[in-house]
């Protein structure tokens, strides 16, 4: 249910912009990436912030989901919003593992409670809402797991067809979840990049709208709400460091975008958290590129990992991601499956939180960076647990 306060609010969406060549696009037409063949970059939604008097006090009393930031979200007509209450997830302190946290304040922003059990609900709610607004009948997606489930659910709710391309090696639960929601699941003998190739070929022929990570402008608009929430939940004083498990990278790019928008709105100052991108050791092109000082990431696919959300051989927006990490004075590091499993058990047994392997990777990464003193005493740290561990029982049960 959308409340009357939100119903009375309108989007400030102005246009879509290419960050590479500066081209502007009309957001009322269907568009995926910059049409300039030299960039083909992800497009970003820009809002008419100057001259508006949005203030953060107006948020009081709004509903506790991501649509509370209505003016800064791209859906034009409220009737097109496809929502199941995604977002405004809790920030939970790590309480008992004091030997590990020392004098840092460490919080887990827990995305487990979102519809379909992951933060993917945010981006997909936004993309499906915009697809509805633009008259799309069928949406399609290449996915390593959670995005497929989320798209299937939101498409069902919007009355759209859903086609999901998923690597054969993805655990069965993630495929069955899509089938429960009535989606067509195509299992591909390959990785998510192979899936993406097939989706885009088929979409052109069959008139589907593909919502691949950062190859359309709206999923990032849903995911950026994590940044707005962190600011609001920390009373507009951003934490010192944010850890994010990075696959395609929409989450990290979205959070940084939110901070820039909020500074323009006058809601926060110029201080930014250092962003830490955590990858799986089997699939860590970004970490390598970061360490080598490269502007782009190589394609690396080391095969199966228990953190299937991190099996992304190369992000479409690798350049933007590396820039965002560097601009924040952040860093990137890789964690292997055994370490993730150990971290997952440690958080479950000591904190009562059953995080996804992707979330567990952040805990391990935090401990490493603290031992290297990259994390300084007294700093406030947020780990974003992107998904519920319950979906991963099949991935980890042999090791319990
Ligand atoms: C998709 C996914 C990720 C990676 O997110 P990006 O925004 O694509 O980098 C991390 N964790 C989980 C649980 C996921 O489903
Ligand atoms: Zn361009």
GROMACS .gro file of C-alpha atoms and ligand atoms in nm:
model
  416
    1UNK     CA    1   0.000   0.000   0.000
    2UNK     CA    2   0.136   0.339  -0.097
    3UNK     CA    3   0.054   0.601   0.165
    4UNK     CA    4  -0.114   0.931   0.094
    5UNK     CA    5   0.205   1.125   0.169
    6UNK     CA    6   0.381   0.933  -0.104
    7UNK     CA    7   0.084   0.948  -0.337
    8UNK     CA    8   0.098   1.323  -0.315
    9UNK     CA    9   0.465   1.325  -0.416
   10UNK     CA   10   0.596   1.326  -0.770
   11UNK     CA   11   0.920   1.212  -0.922
   12UNK     CA   12   1.178   1.479  -1.004
   13UNK     CA   13   1.314   1.263  -1.288
   14UNK     CA   14   1.455   1.484  -1.563
   15UNK     CA   15   1.646   1.268  -1.811
   16UNK     CA   16   1.886   0.980  -1.854
   17UNK     CA   17   2.253   1.065  -1.896
   18UNK     CA   18   2.556   0.883  -2.033
   19UNK     CA   19   2.847   0.931  -1.791
   20UNK     CA   20   3.099   0.878  -2.073
   21UNK     CA   21   2.987   1.108  -2.356
   22UNK     CA   22   2.731   1.320  -2.173
   23UNK     CA   23   2.447   1.236  -2.414
   24UNK     CA   24   2.099   1.292  -2.269
   25UNK     CA   25   1.799   1.067  -2.331
   26UNK     CA   26   1.427   1.113  -2.285
   27UNK     CA   27   1.317   0.878  -2.006
   28UNK     CA   28   0.971   0.830  -2.153
   29UNK     CA   29   1.113   0.606  -2.426
   30UNK     CA   30   1.248   0.258  -2.388
   31UNK     CA   31   1.626   0.260  -2.379
   32UNK     CA   32   1.893   0.022  -2.252
   33UNK     CA   33   2.242   0.175  -2.285
   34UNK     CA   34   2.402   0.475  -2.461
   35UNK     CA   35   2.340   0.441  -2.834
   36UNK     CA   36   2.676   0.598  -2.916
   37UNK     CA   37   2.868   0.290  -3.041
   38UNK     CA   38   3.188   0.426  -2.889
   39UNK     CA   39   3.055   0.409  -2.531
   40UNK     CA   40   2.743   0.188  -2.503
   41UNK     CA   41   2.768   0.288  -2.139
   42UNK     CA   42   2.516   0.236  -1.862
   43UNK     CA   43   2.280   0.535  -1.847
   44UNK     CA   44   2.199   0.707  -1.519
   45UNK     CA   45   1.876   0.879  -1.419
   46UNK     CA   46   1.917   1.247  -1.332
   47UNK     CA   47   1.673   1.449  -1.126
   48UNK     CA   48   1.567   1.810  -1.114
   49UNK     CA   49   1.724   1.878  -0.776
   50UNK     CA   50   1.822   2.244  -0.813
   51UNK     CA   51   1.547   2.475  -0.702
   52UNK     CA   52   1.355   2.206  -0.519
   53UNK     CA   53   1.291   2.227  -0.153
   54UNK     CA   54   1.297   1.862  -0.063
   55UNK     CA   55   1.397   1.828   0.295
   56UNK     CA   56   1.469   1.521   0.496
   57UNK     CA   57   1.210   1.612   0.760
   58UNK     CA   58   0.938   1.531   0.508
   59UNK     CA   59   1.037   1.164   0.538
   60UNK     CA   60   0.891   1.142   0.889
   61UNK     CA   61   0.575   0.935   0.885
   62UNK     CA   62   0.636   0.787   0.542
   63UNK     CA   63   0.609   0.414   0.499
   64UNK     CA   64   0.906   0.195   0.591
   65UNK     CA   65   1.008   0.081   0.245
   66UNK     CA   66   1.225   0.214  -0.036
   67UNK     CA   67   0.941   0.416  -0.192
   68UNK     CA   68   0.972   0.668   0.093
   69UNK     CA   69   1.231   0.846  -0.127
   70UNK     CA   70   0.961   0.884  -0.392
   71UNK     CA   71   1.079   1.214  -0.545
   72UNK     CA   72   1.422   1.068  -0.619
   73UNK     CA   73   1.286   0.751  -0.783
   74UNK     CA   74   1.219   0.733  -1.158
   75UNK     CA   75   0.862   0.601  -1.184
   76UNK     CA   76   0.636   0.876  -1.320
   77UNK     CA   77   0.286   0.751  -1.242
   78UNK     CA   78   0.228   0.599  -0.896
   79UNK     CA   79  -0.017   0.351  -1.050
   80UNK     CA   80   0.279   0.181  -1.218
   81UNK     CA   81   0.458   0.106  -0.893
   82UNK     CA   82   0.496  -0.270  -0.843
   83UNK     CA   83   0.582  -0.304  -0.477
   84UNK     CA   84   0.576  -0.567  -0.207
   85UNK     CA   85   0.728  -0.359   0.070
   86UNK     CA   86   1.094  -0.391  -0.032
   87UNK     CA   87   1.361  -0.195   0.150
   88UNK     CA   88   1.402  -0.009   0.478
   89UNK     CA   89   1.582  -0.314   0.614
   90UNK     CA   90   1.723  -0.313   0.968
   91UNK     CA   91   2.076  -0.220   1.069
   92UNK     CA   92   2.184  -0.468   1.334
   93UNK     CA   93   2.496  -0.424   1.550
   94UNK     CA   94   2.744  -0.710   1.577
   95UNK     CA   95   2.709  -0.755   1.949
   96UNK     CA   96   2.884  -1.064   2.077
   97UNK     CA   97   3.192  -1.104   1.859
   98UNK     CA   98   3.371  -0.828   2.050
   99UNK     CA   99   3.711  -0.990   2.018
  100UNK     CA  100   3.684  -0.943   1.644
  101UNK     CA  101   3.522  -0.599   1.639
  102UNK     CA  102   3.741  -0.443   1.910
  103UNK     CA  103   3.661  -0.077   1.938
  104UNK     CA  104   3.497  -0.055   1.599
  105UNK     CA  105   3.123  -0.026   1.578
  106UNK     CA  106   3.021  -0.287   1.321
  107UNK     CA  107   2.668  -0.310   1.183
  108UNK     CA  108   2.504  -0.553   0.946
  109UNK     CA  109   2.240  -0.401   0.721
  110UNK     CA  110   2.032  -0.709   0.677
  111UNK     CA  111   1.866  -0.745   0.337
  112UNK     CA  112   1.733  -1.096   0.419
  113UNK     CA  113   1.382  -0.976   0.492
  114UNK     CA  114   1.317  -0.837   0.145
  115UNK     CA  115   1.059  -1.007  -0.078
  116UNK     CA  116   1.229  -1.318  -0.229
  117UNK     CA  117   1.500  -1.298   0.038
  118UNK     CA  118   1.757  -1.065  -0.114
  119UNK     CA  119   1.835  -0.704  -0.196
  120UNK     CA  120   1.766  -0.787  -0.561
  121UNK     CA  121   1.401  -0.706  -0.481
  122UNK     CA  122   1.489  -0.336  -0.472
  123UNK     CA  123   1.633  -0.316  -0.822
  124UNK     CA  124   1.378  -0.549  -0.972
  125UNK     CA  125   1.081  -0.369  -0.814
  126UNK     CA  126   1.207  -0.050  -0.981
  127UNK     CA  127   1.289  -0.207  -1.319
  128UNK     CA  128   0.958  -0.393  -1.339
  129UNK     CA  129   0.768  -0.078  -1.238
  130UNK     CA  130   0.941   0.114  -1.519
  131UNK     CA  131   0.881  -0.175  -1.761
  132UNK     CA  132   0.512  -0.154  -1.672
  133UNK     CA  133   0.519   0.222  -1.724
  134UNK     CA  134   0.678   0.173  -2.067
  135UNK     CA  135   0.424  -0.091  -2.174
  136UNK     CA  136   0.651  -0.397  -2.168
  137UNK     CA  137   0.479  -0.738  -2.179
  138UNK     CA  138   0.770  -0.974  -2.110
  139UNK     CA  139   1.089  -0.923  -1.912
  140UNK     CA  140   1.398  -1.144  -1.936
  141UNK     CA  141   1.715  -1.171  -1.729
  142UNK     CA  142   2.050  -1.348  -1.712
  143UNK     CA  143   2.107  -1.432  -1.346
  144UNK     CA  144   2.333  -1.615  -1.106
  145UNK     CA  145   2.035  -1.680  -0.878
  146UNK     CA  146   1.860  -1.417  -0.668
  147UNK     CA  147   1.781  -1.170  -0.945
  148UNK     CA  148   1.591  -1.442  -1.131
  149UNK     CA  149   1.370  -1.519  -0.833
  150UNK     CA  150   1.302  -1.152  -0.773
  151UNK     CA  151   1.220  -1.082  -1.137
  152UNK     CA  152   0.987  -1.383  -1.154
  153UNK     CA  153   0.794  -1.264  -0.848
  154UNK     CA  154   0.763  -0.900  -0.954
  155UNK     CA  155   0.673  -0.995  -1.312
  156UNK     CA  156   0.398  -1.221  -1.176
  157UNK     CA  157   0.266  -0.935  -0.967
  158UNK     CA  158   0.275  -0.700  -1.266
  159UNK     CA  159   0.104  -0.954  -1.493
  160UNK     CA  160   0.406  -0.981  -1.721
  161UNK     CA  161   0.578  -1.279  -1.876
  162UNK     CA  162   0.919  -1.371  -1.729
  163UNK     CA  163   1.209  -1.559  -1.888
  164UNK     CA  164   1.512  -1.645  -1.675
  165UNK     CA  165   1.850  -1.764  -1.807
  166UNK     CA  166   2.059  -1.926  -1.535
  167UNK     CA  167   2.384  -2.126  -1.532
  168UNK     CA  168   2.320  -2.500  -1.502
  169UNK     CA  169   2.554  -2.512  -1.201
  170UNK     CA  170   2.330  -2.280  -0.997
  171UNK     CA  171   2.177  -2.469  -0.702
  172UNK     CA  172   1.830  -2.605  -0.769
  173UNK     CA  173   1.646  -2.385  -0.520
  174UNK     CA  174   1.717  -2.073  -0.726
  175UNK     CA  175   1.571  -2.235  -1.040
  176UNK     CA  176   1.268  -2.382  -0.864
  177UNK     CA  177   1.194  -2.047  -0.703
  178UNK     CA  178   1.149  -1.892  -1.050
  179UNK     CA  179   0.929  -2.182  -1.161
  180UNK     CA  180   0.706  -2.139  -0.857
  181UNK     CA  181   0.634  -1.784  -0.974
  182UNK     CA  182   0.551  -1.914  -1.322
  183UNK     CA  183   0.866  -1.800  -1.504
  184UNK     CA  184   1.023  -1.991  -1.789
  185UNK     CA  185   1.370  -2.105  -1.679
  186UNK     CA  186   1.640  -2.173  -1.938
  187UNK     CA  187   1.941  -2.357  -1.798
  188UNK     CA  188   2.262  -2.266  -1.975
  189UNK     CA  189   2.579  -2.471  -1.987
  190UNK     CA  190   2.800  -2.176  -1.898
  191UNK     CA  191   2.827  -1.870  -1.677
  192UNK     CA  192   2.614  -1.558  -1.639
  193UNK     CA  193   2.794  -1.389  -1.930
  194UNK     CA  194   2.692  -1.678  -2.158
  195UNK     CA  195   2.337  -1.636  -2.025
  196UNK     CA  196   2.349  -1.264  -2.103
  197UNK     CA  197   2.455  -1.327  -2.462
  198UNK     CA  198   2.160  -1.560  -2.516
  199UNK     CA  199   1.910  -1.328  -2.347
  200UNK     CA  200   2.010  -1.035  -2.564
  201UNK     CA  201   1.995  -1.240  -2.887
  202UNK     CA  202   1.654  -1.380  -2.800
  203UNK     CA  203   1.516  -1.054  -2.666
  204UNK     CA  204   1.573  -0.878  -2.998
  205UNK     CA  205   1.377  -1.148  -3.181
  206UNK     CA  206   1.101  -1.201  -2.930
  207UNK     CA  207   1.039  -0.848  -2.813
  208UNK     CA  208   1.136  -0.911  -2.452
  209UNK     CA  209   1.284  -0.634  -2.239
  210UNK     CA  210   1.613  -0.763  -2.094
  211UNK     CA  211   1.695  -0.629  -1.749
  212UNK     CA  212   2.062  -0.733  -1.724
  213UNK     CA  213   2.270  -0.569  -1.453
  214UNK     CA  214   2.365  -0.212  -1.553
  215UNK     CA  215   2.247  -0.264  -1.911
  216UNK     CA  216   1.926  -0.076  -1.834
  217UNK     CA  217   1.901   0.239  -1.620
  218UNK     CA  218   1.653   0.145  -1.346
  219UNK     CA  219   1.775  -0.144  -1.132
  220UNK     CA  220   2.046   0.084  -0.997
  221UNK     CA  221   1.773   0.335  -0.899
  222UNK     CA  222   1.616   0.070  -0.677
  223UNK     CA  223   1.947  -0.038  -0.528
  224UNK     CA  224   2.058   0.317  -0.455
  225UNK     CA  225   1.790   0.331  -0.186
  226UNK     CA  226   2.030   0.133   0.035
  227UNK     CA  227   2.245   0.448   0.038
  228UNK     CA  228   1.951   0.671   0.131
  229UNK     CA  229   1.854   0.432   0.409
  230UNK     CA  230   2.206   0.411   0.552
  231UNK     CA  231   2.217   0.792   0.573
  232UNK     CA  232   1.874   0.813   0.734
  233UNK     CA  233   1.936   0.523   0.973
  234UNK     CA  234   2.268   0.675   1.086
  235UNK     CA  235   2.099   1.008   1.140
  236UNK     CA  236   2.264   1.164   0.832
  237UNK     CA  237   2.619   1.095   0.957
  238UNK     CA  238   2.756   0.840   0.713
  239UNK     CA  239   2.965   0.550   0.848
  240UNK     CA  240   3.341   0.544   0.780
  241UNK     CA  241   3.349   0.224   0.577
  242UNK     CA  242   3.089   0.024   0.382
  243UNK     CA  243   3.154  -0.332   0.265
  244UNK     CA  244   2.960  -0.465  -0.033
  245UNK     CA  245   2.975  -0.811  -0.197
  246UNK     CA  246   3.029  -0.713  -0.558
  247UNK     CA  247   2.915  -0.909  -0.860
  248UNK     CA  248   2.773  -0.694  -1.137
  249UNK     CA  249   2.824  -0.394  -0.911
  250UNK     CA  250   2.484  -0.223  -0.918
  251UNK     CA  251   2.466  -0.215  -0.540
  252UNK     CA  252   2.797  -0.037  -0.495
  253UNK     CA  253   2.742   0.208  -0.780
  254UNK     CA  254   2.389   0.276  -0.658
  255UNK     CA  255   2.499   0.352  -0.302
  256UNK     CA  256   2.761   0.601  -0.425
  257UNK     CA  257   2.502   0.762  -0.654
  258UNK     CA  258   2.267   0.804  -0.357
  259UNK     CA  259   2.538   0.983  -0.158
  260UNK     CA  260   2.605   1.226  -0.443
  261UNK     CA  261   2.234   1.299  -0.481
  262UNK     CA  262   2.189   1.354  -0.109
  263UNK     CA  263   2.480   1.597  -0.103
  264UNK     CA  264   2.316   1.793  -0.387
  265UNK     CA  265   1.993   1.788  -0.188
  266UNK     CA  266   2.179   1.928   0.111
  267UNK     CA  267   2.089   1.625   0.322
  268UNK     CA  268   2.449   1.523   0.392
  269UNK     CA  269   2.793   1.683   0.368
  270UNK     CA  270   3.085   1.593   0.145
  271UNK     CA  271   3.229   1.319   0.365
  272UNK     CA  272   3.202   0.975   0.204
  273UNK     CA  273   3.249   0.625   0.341
  274UNK     CA  274   3.537   0.422   0.197
  275UNK     CA  275   3.376   0.158  -0.021
  276UNK     CA  276   3.513  -0.198   0.001
  277UNK     CA  277   3.423  -0.433  -0.283
  278UNK     CA  278   3.442  -0.797  -0.179
  279UNK     CA  279   3.450  -1.071  -0.441
  280UNK     CA  280   3.474  -1.448  -0.447
  281UNK     CA  281   3.830  -1.578  -0.490
  282UNK     CA  282   3.708  -1.778  -0.790
  283UNK     CA  283   3.576  -1.473  -0.971
  284UNK     CA  284   3.774  -1.165  -0.876
  285UNK     CA  285   3.847  -0.960  -1.186
  286UNK     CA  286   3.773  -0.635  -1.007
  287UNK     CA  287   4.012  -0.710  -0.722
  288UNK     CA  288   4.291  -0.781  -0.974
  289UNK     CA  289   4.216  -0.465  -1.169
  290UNK     CA  290   4.206  -0.260  -0.852
  291UNK     CA  291   4.542  -0.396  -0.737
  292UNK     CA  292   4.702  -0.345  -1.082
  293UNK     CA  293   4.576   0.007  -1.113
  294UNK     CA  294   4.381  -0.085  -1.430
  295UNK     CA  295   4.079   0.111  -1.549
  296UNK     CA  296   3.901  -0.205  -1.666
  297UNK     CA  297   3.861  -0.556  -1.528
  298UNK     CA  298   3.958  -0.877  -1.708
  299UNK     CA  299   3.710  -1.157  -1.768
  300UNK     CA  300   3.772  -1.424  -1.501
  301UNK     CA  301   3.549  -1.724  -1.441
  302UNK     CA  302   3.678  -1.972  -1.187
  303UNK     CA  303   3.353  -2.172  -1.193
  304UNK     CA  304   3.128  -2.267  -0.905
  305UNK     CA  305   3.136  -2.081  -0.574
  306UNK     CA  306   2.892  -2.119  -0.282
  307UNK     CA  307   2.832  -1.745  -0.325
  308UNK     CA  308   2.656  -1.781  -0.658
  309UNK     CA  309   2.565  -1.411  -0.651
  310UNK     CA  310   2.935  -1.337  -0.695
  311UNK     CA  311   2.988  -1.563  -0.996
  312UNK     CA  312   3.009  -1.274  -1.238
  313UNK     CA  313   3.317  -1.306  -1.464
  314UNK     CA  314   3.305  -0.941  -1.565
  315UNK     CA  315   3.078  -0.653  -1.474
  316UNK     CA  316   2.928  -0.456  -1.761
  317UNK     CA  317   3.016  -0.139  -1.570
  318UNK     CA  318   3.366  -0.238  -1.454
  319UNK     CA  319   3.504   0.105  -1.539
  320UNK     CA  320   3.238   0.290  -1.335
  321UNK     CA  321   3.283   0.051  -1.047
  322UNK     CA  322   3.660   0.085  -1.029
  323UNK     CA  323   3.621   0.460  -1.043
  324UNK     CA  324   3.366   0.457  -0.760
  325UNK     CA  325   3.589   0.242  -0.537
  326UNK     CA  326   3.895   0.459  -0.603
  327UNK     CA  327   3.714   0.789  -0.563
  328UNK     CA  328   3.599   0.679  -0.220
  329UNK     CA  329   3.956   0.580  -0.116
  330UNK     CA  330   3.819   0.228  -0.083
  331UNK     CA  331   3.969  -0.107  -0.168
  332UNK     CA  332   3.881  -0.450  -0.309
  333UNK     CA  333   3.959  -0.799  -0.184
  334UNK     CA  334   3.867  -1.160  -0.246
  335UNK     CA  335   3.747  -1.427  -0.002
  336UNK     CA  336   3.735  -1.801  -0.076
  337UNK     CA  337   3.450  -2.045  -0.016
  338UNK     CA  338   3.603  -2.204   0.296
  339UNK     CA  339   3.645  -1.862   0.455
  340UNK     CA  340   3.286  -1.768   0.365
  341UNK     CA  341   3.155  -2.084   0.524
  342UNK     CA  342   3.355  -2.021   0.842
  343UNK     CA  343   3.226  -1.662   0.858
  344UNK     CA  344   2.870  -1.775   0.797
  345UNK     CA  345   2.885  -2.020   1.088
  346UNK     CA  346   3.053  -1.767   1.314
  347UNK     CA  347   2.779  -1.507   1.260
  348UNK     CA  348   2.500  -1.766   1.291
  349UNK     CA  349   2.637  -1.917   1.612
  350UNK     CA  350   2.736  -1.595   1.784
  351UNK     CA  351   2.494  -1.336   1.653
  352UNK     CA  352   2.191  -1.542   1.549
  353UNK     CA  353   2.217  -1.412   1.195
  354UNK     CA  354   2.206  -1.663   0.908
  355UNK     CA  355   2.366  -1.451   0.637
  356UNK     CA  356   2.425  -1.550   0.275
  357UNK     CA  357   2.778  -1.662   0.178
  358UNK     CA  358   2.810  -1.323   0.006
  359UNK     CA  359   2.734  -1.151   0.337
  360UNK     CA  360   2.971  -1.384   0.524
  361UNK     CA  361   3.250  -1.282   0.284
  362UNK     CA  362   3.215  -0.927   0.416
  363UNK     CA  363   3.265  -1.033   0.775
  364UNK     CA  364   3.585  -1.215   0.680
  365UNK     CA  365   3.699  -0.917   0.473
  366UNK     CA  366   3.636  -0.686   0.767
  367UNK     CA  367   3.853  -0.898   0.997
  368UNK     CA  368   4.135  -0.904   0.738
  369UNK     CA  369   4.132  -0.530   0.684
  370UNK     CA  370   4.116  -0.469   1.056
  371UNK     CA  371   4.418  -0.692   1.118
  372UNK     CA  372   4.605  -0.499   0.847
  373UNK     CA  373   4.498  -0.177   1.022
  374UNK     CA  374   4.331  -0.055   0.704
  375UNK     CA  375   4.030  -0.018   0.933
  376UNK     CA  376   4.129   0.228   1.204
  377UNK     CA  377   4.032   0.217   1.569
  378UNK     CA  378   3.698   0.374   1.643
  379UNK     CA  379   3.570   0.364   1.286
  380UNK     CA  380   3.208   0.277   1.216
  381UNK     CA  381   3.162  -0.002   0.967
  382UNK     CA  382   2.856  -0.128   0.777
  383UNK     CA  383   2.845  -0.470   0.614
  384UNK     CA  384   2.558  -0.519   0.372
  385UNK     CA  385   2.427  -0.872   0.399
  386UNK     CA  386   2.267  -0.887   0.056
  387UNK     CA  387   2.068  -1.206   0.100
  388UNK     CA  388   1.918  -1.463   0.332
  389UNK     CA  389   2.126  -1.766   0.422
  390UNK     CA  390   1.813  -1.980   0.410
  391UNK     CA  391   1.825  -1.985   0.030
  392UNK     CA  392   2.176  -2.134   0.042
  393UNK     CA  393   2.121  -2.444   0.255
  394UNK     CA  394   2.173  -2.659  -0.053
  395UNK     CA  395   2.504  -2.478  -0.127
  396UNK     CA  396   2.645  -2.537   0.219
  397UNK     CA  397   2.477  -2.844   0.369
  398UNK     CA  398   2.763  -3.081   0.291
  399UNK     CA  399   2.987  -2.871   0.514
  400UNK     CA  400   2.769  -2.826   0.820
  401LIG     C1  401   2.344  -1.029  -0.692
  401LIG     C2  402   2.403  -1.049  -0.559
  401LIG     C3  403   2.521  -0.984  -0.522
  401LIG     C4  404   2.598  -0.894  -0.617
  401LIG     O1  405   2.533  -0.773  -0.633
  401LIG     P1  406   2.569  -0.666  -0.743
  401LIG     O2  407   2.489  -0.548  -0.713
  401LIG     O3  408   2.535  -0.731  -0.875
  401LIG     O4  409   2.716  -0.642  -0.736
  401LIG     C5  410   2.565  -0.999  -0.391
  401LIG     N1  411   2.500  -1.078  -0.304
  401LIG     C6  412   2.387  -1.145  -0.336
  401LIG     C7  413   2.320  -1.229  -0.233
  401LIG     C8  414   2.334  -1.132  -0.465
  401LIG     O5  415   2.221  -1.195  -0.495
  402LIG    ZN1  416   2.762   0.773  -2.428
   0.00000   0.00000   0.00000
